[in-house]
PDB file of C-alpha atoms in Angstrom:
ATOM      1  CA  GLU A  25       0.012  -0.007  -0.016  1.00  0.00           C
ATOM      2  CA  PRO A  26       1.506   3.380  -0.960  1.00  0.00           C
ATOM      3  CA  GLU A  27       2.505   5.553   1.862  1.00  0.00           C
ATOM      4  CA  VAL A  28       4.015   8.913   2.743  1.00  0.00           C
ATOM      5  CA  THR A  29       7.695   8.702   3.765  1.00  0.00           C
ATOM      6  CA  GLN A  30       9.830  11.352   5.623  1.00  0.00           C
ATOM      7  CA  THR A  31      13.545  11.609   6.406  1.00  0.00           C
ATOM      8  CA  PRO A  32      15.203  11.961   8.751  1.00  0.00           C
ATOM      9  CA  SER A  33      13.124  10.442  11.514  1.00  0.00           C
ATOM     10  CA  HIS A  34      15.033  12.479  14.146  1.00  0.00           C
ATOM     11  CA  GLN A  35      17.030  15.782  13.497  1.00  0.00           C
ATOM     12  CA  VAL A  36      19.005  17.547  16.138  1.00  0.00           C
ATOM     13  CA  THR A  37      20.231  21.120  15.450  1.00  0.00           C
ATOM     14  CA  GLN A  38      21.611  24.116  17.146  1.00  0.00           C
ATOM     15  CA  MET A  39      19.625  27.197  17.512  1.00  0.00           C
ATOM     16  CA  GLY A  40      20.070  29.614  14.573  1.00  0.00           C
ATOM     17  CA  GLN A  41      21.025  26.811  12.128  1.00  0.00           C
ATOM     18  CA  GLU A  42      18.836  25.992   8.829  1.00  0.00           C
ATOM     19  CA  VAL A  43      17.252  22.570   8.626  1.00  0.00           C
ATOM     20  CA  ILE A  44      15.547  20.786   5.780  1.00  0.00           C
ATOM     21  CA  LEU A  45      12.957  18.203   6.334  1.00  0.00           C
ATOM     22  CA  ARG A  46      12.171  15.914   3.510  1.00  0.00           C
ATOM     23  CA  CYS A  47       9.040  14.145   2.440  1.00  0.00           C
ATOM     24  CA  VAL A  48       8.160  11.690  -0.451  1.00  0.00           C
ATOM     25  CA  PRO A  49       4.201  12.065  -0.883  1.00  0.00           C
ATOM     26  CA  ILE A  50       2.117   9.253  -2.310  1.00  0.00           C
ATOM     27  CA  SER A  51       2.977   9.230  -6.175  1.00  0.00           C
ATOM     28  CA  ASN A  52      -0.439  10.114  -7.702  1.00  0.00           C
ATOM     29  CA  HIS A  53      -1.232  12.858  -5.162  1.00  0.00           C
ATOM     30  CA  LEU A  54      -1.505  16.485  -6.150  1.00  0.00           C
ATOM     31  CA  TYR A  55      -1.888  18.262  -2.700  1.00  0.00           C
ATOM     32  CA  PHE A  56       0.888  18.290  -0.197  1.00  0.00           C
ATOM     33  CA  TYR A  57       0.948  19.600   3.355  1.00  0.00           C
ATOM     34  CA  TRP A  58       3.040  20.170   6.462  1.00  0.00           C
ATOM     35  CA  TYR A  59       1.760  20.080  10.039  1.00  0.00           C
ATOM     36  CA  ARG A  60       3.555  20.108  13.394  1.00  0.00           C
ATOM     37  CA  GLN A  61       2.890  18.749  16.796  1.00  0.00           C
ATOM     38  CA  ILE A  62       4.663  20.194  19.837  1.00  0.00           C
ATOM     39  CA  LEU A  63       4.929  17.570  22.555  1.00  0.00           C
ATOM     40  CA  GLY A  64       1.767  17.094  24.419  1.00  0.00           C
ATOM     41  CA  GLN A  65      -0.178  19.475  22.057  1.00  0.00           C
ATOM     42  CA  LYS A  66      -2.614  19.198  19.253  1.00  0.00           C
ATOM     43  CA  VAL A  67      -1.414  18.734  15.543  1.00  0.00           C
ATOM     44  CA  GLU A  68      -1.368  22.155  13.782  1.00  0.00           C
ATOM     45  CA  PHE A  69      -1.591  23.017  10.155  1.00  0.00           C
ATOM     46  CA  LEU A  70       1.475  24.882   8.734  1.00  0.00           C
ATOM     47  CA  VAL A  71       1.044  24.960   4.962  1.00  0.00           C
ATOM     48  CA  SER A  72      -0.510  23.391   1.932  1.00  0.00           C
ATOM     49  CA  PHE A  73       0.950  23.226  -1.559  1.00  0.00           C
ATOM     50  CA  TYR A  74      -0.716  22.694  -5.020  1.00  0.00           C
ATOM     51  CA  ASN A  75       0.387  23.246  -8.572  1.00  0.00           C
ATOM     52  CA  ASN A  76       3.885  24.340  -7.392  1.00  0.00           C
ATOM     53  CA  GLU A  77       2.576  26.990  -5.113  1.00  0.00           C
ATOM     54  CA  ILE A  78       1.444  27.616  -1.676  1.00  0.00           C
ATOM     55  CA  SER A  79      -2.316  27.485  -1.484  1.00  0.00           C
ATOM     56  CA  GLU A  80      -2.777  28.221   2.299  1.00  0.00           C
ATOM     57  CA  LYS A  81      -0.596  28.875   5.130  1.00  0.00           C
ATOM     58  CA  SER A  82      -1.018  29.354   8.857  1.00  0.00           C
ATOM     59  CA  GLU A  83       0.196  32.224  11.209  1.00  0.00           C
ATOM     60  CA  ILE A  84       2.867  29.968  12.392  1.00  0.00           C
ATOM     61  CA  PHE A  85       4.222  29.694   8.738  1.00  0.00           C
ATOM     62  CA  ASP A  86       6.320  32.915   8.874  1.00  0.00           C
ATOM     63  CA  ASP A  87       9.171  34.056   6.876  1.00  0.00           C
ATOM     64  CA  GLN A  88      11.568  31.679   8.482  1.00  0.00           C
ATOM     65  CA  PHE A  89       9.741  28.775   6.777  1.00  0.00           C
ATOM     66  CA  SER A  90       9.677  27.806   3.161  1.00  0.00           C
ATOM     67  CA  VAL A  91       8.436  24.762   1.175  1.00  0.00           C
ATOM     68  CA  GLU A  92       9.715  23.519  -2.035  1.00  0.00           C
ATOM     69  CA  ARG A  93       8.816  20.590  -4.555  1.00  0.00           C
ATOM     70  CA  PRO A  94      12.423  20.339  -6.163  1.00  0.00           C
ATOM     71  CA  ASP A  95      11.536  17.373  -8.285  1.00  0.00           C
ATOM     72  CA  GLY A  96       8.656  15.123  -9.133  1.00  0.00           C
ATOM     73  CA  SER A  97       8.746  13.263  -5.997  1.00  0.00           C
ATOM     74  CA  ASN A  98      10.209  15.157  -3.002  1.00  0.00           C
ATOM     75  CA  PHE A  99       8.603  17.861  -0.960  1.00  0.00           C
ATOM     76  CA  THR A 100      10.673  19.865   1.561  1.00  0.00           C
ATOM     77  CA  LEU A 101      10.203  22.088   4.600  1.00  0.00           C
ATOM     78  CA  LYS A 102      12.978  24.562   5.259  1.00  0.00           C
ATOM     79  CA  ILE A 103      13.416  26.507   8.488  1.00  0.00           C
ATOM     80  CA  ARG A 104      16.023  29.108   7.936  1.00  0.00           C
ATOM     81  CA  SER A 105      17.051  30.010  11.549  1.00  0.00           C
ATOM     82  CA  THR A 106      15.801  27.544  13.984  1.00  0.00           C
ATOM     83  CA  LYS A 107      14.416  28.576  17.227  1.00  0.00           C
ATOM     84  CA  LEU A 108      14.084  26.607  20.486  1.00  0.00           C
ATOM     85  CA  GLU A 109      10.253  26.638  20.049  1.00  0.00           C
ATOM     86  CA  ASP A 110      10.559  25.005  16.649  1.00  0.00           C
ATOM     87  CA  SER A 111      11.149  21.817  18.440  1.00  0.00           C
ATOM     88  CA  ALA A 112       8.396  19.547  17.428  1.00  0.00           C
ATOM     89  CA  MET A 113       7.239  16.658  15.289  1.00  0.00           C
ATOM     90  CA  TYR A 114       6.822  17.630  11.803  1.00  0.00           C
ATOM     91  CA  PHE A 115       4.368  15.742   9.707  1.00  0.00           C
ATOM     92  CA  CYS A 116       4.103  15.767   5.821  1.00  0.00           C
ATOM     93  CA  ALA A 117       0.669  14.817   4.395  1.00  0.00           C
ATOM     94  CA  SER A 118      -0.706  14.406   0.734  1.00  0.00           C
ATOM     95  CA  SER A 119      -4.025  13.950  -0.826  1.00  0.00           C
ATOM     96  CA  GLN A 120      -5.453  13.431  -4.271  1.00  0.00           C
ATOM     97  CA  GLY A 121      -7.773  16.239  -3.991  1.00  0.00           C
ATOM     98  CA  TYR A 122     -10.205  17.829  -1.458  1.00  0.00           C
ATOM     99  CA  ASN A 123     -10.627  14.475   0.448  1.00  0.00           C
ATOM    100  CA  GLU A 124      -8.506  12.362   2.722  1.00  0.00           C
ATOM    101  CA  GLN A 125      -4.981  13.408   3.755  1.00  0.00           C
ATOM    102  CA  PHE A 126      -2.560  10.684   4.382  1.00  0.00           C
ATOM    103  CA  PHE A 127       0.218  11.343   6.823  1.00  0.00           C
ATOM    104  CA  GLY A 128       3.789  10.279   7.027  1.00  0.00           C
ATOM    105  CA  PRO A 129       5.583   8.997  10.254  1.00  0.00           C
ATOM    106  CA  GLY A 130       6.963  12.381  11.010  1.00  0.00           C
ATOM    107  CA  THR A 131      10.395  13.954  11.793  1.00  0.00           C
ATOM    108  CA  ARG A 132      11.307  14.815  15.145  1.00  0.00           C
ATOM    109  CA  LEU A 133      13.159  18.090  15.332  1.00  0.00           C
ATOM    110  CA  THR A 134      15.128  18.921  18.458  1.00  0.00           C
ATOM    111  CA  VAL A 135      16.616  22.380  18.565  1.00  0.00           C
ATOM    112  CA  LEU A 136      19.443  22.950  21.314  1.00  0.00           C
TER     113      LEU A 136
ATOM    114  CA  GLN B   7     -14.977  28.911  21.929  1.00  0.00           C
ATOM    115  CA  LYS B   8     -12.579  26.410  20.492  1.00  0.00           C
ATOM    116  CA  GLU B   9     -12.945  25.212  16.984  1.00  0.00           C
ATOM    117  CA  VAL B  10     -12.708  21.475  17.813  1.00  0.00           C
ATOM    118  CA  GLU B  11     -13.231  20.093  21.305  1.00  0.00           C
ATOM    119  CA  GLN B  12     -12.606  16.518  22.686  1.00  0.00           C
ATOM    120  CA  ASP B  13     -12.370  15.257  26.096  1.00  0.00           C
ATOM    121  CA  PRO B  14      -8.747  14.433  26.510  1.00  0.00           C
ATOM    122  CA  GLY B  15      -9.327  11.344  28.624  1.00  0.00           C
ATOM    123  CA  PRO B  16      -7.868   9.128  29.361  1.00  0.00           C
ATOM    124  CA  LEU B  17     -10.681   6.572  28.683  1.00  0.00           C
ATOM    125  CA  SER B  18     -10.025   3.287  30.083  1.00  0.00           C
ATOM    126  CA  VAL B  19     -12.562   0.335  28.981  1.00  0.00           C
ATOM    127  CA  PRO B  20     -12.230  -3.440  29.129  1.00  0.00           C
ATOM    128  CA  GLU B  21     -11.364  -5.409  26.164  1.00  0.00           C
ATOM    129  CA  GLY B  22     -14.546  -6.389  24.040  1.00  0.00           C
ATOM    130  CA  ALA B  23     -16.586  -3.360  25.119  1.00  0.00           C
ATOM    131  CA  ILE B  24     -18.107  -0.708  22.850  1.00  0.00           C
ATOM    132  CA  VAL B  25     -16.261   2.568  22.921  1.00  0.00           C
ATOM    133  CA  SER B  26     -17.845   5.906  22.163  1.00  0.00           C
ATOM    134  CA  LEU B  27     -15.654   8.837  21.329  1.00  0.00           C
ATOM    135  CA  ASN B  28     -17.128  12.267  20.842  1.00  0.00           C
ATOM    136  CA  CYS B  29     -16.256  15.632  19.472  1.00  0.00           C
ATOM    137  CA  THR B  30     -17.866  19.030  18.967  1.00  0.00           C
ATOM    138  CA  TYR B  31     -16.954  21.849  16.710  1.00  0.00           C
ATOM    139  CA  SER B  32     -18.094  25.342  16.299  1.00  0.00           C
ATOM    140  CA  ASN B  33     -17.581  26.270  12.561  1.00  0.00           C
ATOM    141  CA  SER B  34     -20.641  25.359  10.660  1.00  0.00           C
ATOM    142  CA  ALA B  35     -18.657  25.528   7.390  1.00  0.00           C
ATOM    143  CA  PHE B  36     -17.069  22.212   8.067  1.00  0.00           C
ATOM    144  CA  GLN B  37     -18.261  19.702   5.540  1.00  0.00           C
ATOM    145  CA  TYR B  38     -15.622  16.843   5.793  1.00  0.00           C
ATOM    146  CA  PHE B  39     -15.155  14.904   9.061  1.00  0.00           C
ATOM    147  CA  MET B  40     -12.193  12.549   9.617  1.00  0.00           C
ATOM    148  CA  TRP B  41     -11.010  10.536  12.424  1.00  0.00           C
ATOM    149  CA  TYR B  42      -7.446   9.766  12.910  1.00  0.00           C
ATOM    150  CA  ARG B  43      -5.782   7.354  15.211  1.00  0.00           C
ATOM    151  CA  GLN B  44      -2.355   8.206  16.573  1.00  0.00           C
ATOM    152  CA  TYR B  45       0.040   6.080  18.467  1.00  0.00           C
ATOM    153  CA  SER B  46       2.558   7.533  20.750  1.00  0.00           C
ATOM    154  CA  ARG B  47       5.291   9.544  18.614  1.00  0.00           C
ATOM    155  CA  LYS B  48       3.844   8.229  15.373  1.00  0.00           C
ATOM    156  CA  GLY B  49       1.986  10.105  12.606  1.00  0.00           C
ATOM    157  CA  PRO B  50      -1.855  10.263  12.472  1.00  0.00           C
ATOM    158  CA  GLU B  51      -3.341   7.399  10.674  1.00  0.00           C
ATOM    159  CA  LEU B  52      -6.720   7.888   8.871  1.00  0.00           C
ATOM    160  CA  LEU B  53      -9.511   5.650  10.225  1.00  0.00           C
ATOM    161  CA  MET B  54     -12.795   7.147   8.970  1.00  0.00           C
ATOM    162  CA  TYR B  55     -13.859   9.942   6.494  1.00  0.00           C
ATOM    163  CA  THR B  56     -17.394  11.178   6.050  1.00  0.00           C
ATOM    164  CA  TYR B  57     -19.023  13.978   4.136  1.00  0.00           C
ATOM    165  CA  SER B  58     -21.784  16.008   5.798  1.00  0.00           C
ATOM    166  CA  SER B  59     -24.257  14.507   8.202  1.00  0.00           C
ATOM    167  CA  GLY B  60     -24.903  10.735   8.417  1.00  0.00           C
ATOM    168  CA  ASN B  61     -23.337   7.467   9.467  1.00  0.00           C
ATOM    169  CA  LYS B  62     -20.477   5.518   7.983  1.00  0.00           C
ATOM    170  CA  GLU B  63     -19.413   1.998   9.051  1.00  0.00           C
ATOM    171  CA  ASP B  64     -16.170   0.265   8.358  1.00  0.00           C
ATOM    172  CA  GLY B  65     -15.510  -2.983  10.144  1.00  0.00           C
ATOM    173  CA  ARG B  66     -15.673  -2.497  13.775  1.00  0.00           C
ATOM    174  CA  PHE B  67     -15.686   1.387  13.365  1.00  0.00           C
ATOM    175  CA  THR B  68     -18.784   3.630  12.908  1.00  0.00           C
ATOM    176  CA  ALA B  69     -18.717   7.418  12.490  1.00  0.00           C
ATOM    177  CA  GLN B  70     -21.689   9.503  13.096  1.00  0.00           C
ATOM    178  CA  VAL B  71     -21.998  13.244  12.014  1.00  0.00           C
ATOM    179  CA  ASP B  72     -24.816  15.479  13.321  1.00  0.00           C
ATOM    180  CA  LYS B  73     -24.226  18.766  11.695  1.00  0.00           C
ATOM    181  CA  SER B  74     -27.347  20.368  13.305  1.00  0.00           C
ATOM    182  CA  SER B  75     -25.758  20.044  16.765  1.00  0.00           C
ATOM    183  CA  LYS B  76     -22.193  20.062  15.411  1.00  0.00           C
ATOM    184  CA  TYR B  77     -21.434  16.755  17.131  1.00  0.00           C
ATOM    185  CA  ILE B  78     -19.364  14.039  15.847  1.00  0.00           C
ATOM    186  CA  SER B  79     -18.941  10.432  17.275  1.00  0.00           C
ATOM    187  CA  LEU B  80     -16.780   7.474  16.637  1.00  0.00           C
ATOM    188  CA  PHE B  81     -18.020   4.032  17.837  1.00  0.00           C
ATOM    189  CA  ILE B  82     -15.547   1.056  18.269  1.00  0.00           C
ATOM    190  CA  ARG B  83     -17.220  -2.443  18.575  1.00  0.00           C
ATOM    191  CA  ASP B  84     -15.262  -5.275  20.145  1.00  0.00           C
ATOM    192  CA  SER B  85     -12.589  -3.209  21.273  1.00  0.00           C
ATOM    193  CA  GLN B  86      -9.122  -4.717  21.199  1.00  0.00           C
ATOM    194  CA  PRO B  87      -5.903  -3.780  23.134  1.00  0.00           C
ATOM    195  CA  SER B  88      -4.338  -2.670  19.890  1.00  0.00           C
ATOM    196  CA  ASP B  89      -7.010   0.017  19.658  1.00  0.00           C
ATOM    197  CA  SER B  90      -5.259   1.789  22.533  1.00  0.00           C
ATOM    198  CA  ALA B  91      -4.269   5.016  21.063  1.00  0.00           C
ATOM    199  CA  THR B  92      -5.146   8.785  20.851  1.00  0.00           C
ATOM    200  CA  TYR B  93      -8.096   9.331  18.501  1.00  0.00           C
ATOM    201  CA  LEU B  94      -8.069  12.808  16.762  1.00  0.00           C
ATOM    202  CA  CYS B  95     -11.391  14.397  15.568  1.00  0.00           C
ATOM    203  CA  ALA B  96     -10.487  16.340  12.376  1.00  0.00           C
ATOM    204  CA  PRO B  97     -12.936  18.394  10.446  1.00  0.00           C
ATOM    205  CA  ARG B  98     -12.357  20.455   7.421  1.00  0.00           C
ATOM    206  CA  GLY B  99     -14.321  23.024   5.251  1.00  0.00           C
ATOM    207  CA  ASN B 100     -15.572  22.443   1.790  1.00  0.00           C
ATOM    208  CA  ARG B 101     -12.809  24.142  -0.006  1.00  0.00           C
ATOM    209  CA  ASP B 102     -10.267  24.451   2.924  1.00  0.00           C
ATOM    210  CA  ASP B 103      -6.951  22.776   2.545  1.00  0.00           C
ATOM    211  CA  LYS B 104      -6.221  22.611   6.174  1.00  0.00           C
ATOM    212  CA  ILE B 105      -7.582  20.052   8.721  1.00  0.00           C
ATOM    213  CA  ILE B 106      -8.371  21.413  12.090  1.00  0.00           C
ATOM    214  CA  PHE B 107      -7.438  18.794  14.580  1.00  0.00           C
ATOM    215  CA  GLY B 108      -8.881  18.429  18.043  1.00  0.00           C
ATOM    216  CA  LYS B 109      -6.369  17.701  20.859  1.00  0.00           C
ATOM    217  CA  GLY B 110      -7.489  14.030  20.988  1.00  0.00           C
ATOM    218  CA  THR B 111      -8.937  11.507  23.480  1.00  0.00           C
ATOM    219  CA  ARG B 112      -6.561   8.988  24.736  1.00  0.00           C
ATOM    220  CA  LEU B 113      -7.986   5.434  24.886  1.00  0.00           C
ATOM    221  CA  HIS B 114      -6.706   2.595  26.855  1.00  0.00           C
ATOM    222  CA  ILE B 115      -8.249  -0.867  26.279  1.00  0.00           C
ATOM    223  CA  LEU B 116      -7.741  -3.182  29.264  1.00  0.00           C
ATOM    224  CA  PRO B 117      -6.875  -6.829  28.418  1.00  0.00           C
TER     225      PRO B 117
END
């Protein structure tokens, strides 16, 4: 069964450093998303991406964040200058259309 | 008022019991209603997906949506220890991209 994959599973970085989180969405899906979950809190929407552009973003997704689909299979989230409060699980999701979103296993980001 | 509210639990029930998980929401524009299951430190796994009001059954799981009262339920029959997880209520608008998650209800099935 096709699934969303994410790498790395755990990323440790120093405050102020740039990180890139990578995702491979399900191959015939057209819509891509990033969500995050701070430990003990709810899953929060960050950004959605369709047709090579951002279609919606939350207040969390400020200028420090960017997304890219560099080729036909990968979808990345970049945080330019990480802060302590960026420590969270980051989930990538994909969907065919305005229907079910399928989530990846997540990348745990720890900012020291 | 929060957009999506769930009792955080934990809810502990004996194996084989029927489990009822509930969720309320405030935004009348929500049209799609999903339930996700999340094991500790894992990604949300889609369980049920319904559109508008009504019931949907899939194996041991039944989802109910009552848009008039903005109330969503998930029933689990013949509960198993492997059902122990956090259940996330997740509605979405008709043309919205984003899913609004509830905080989730922690369920513990006792063997």
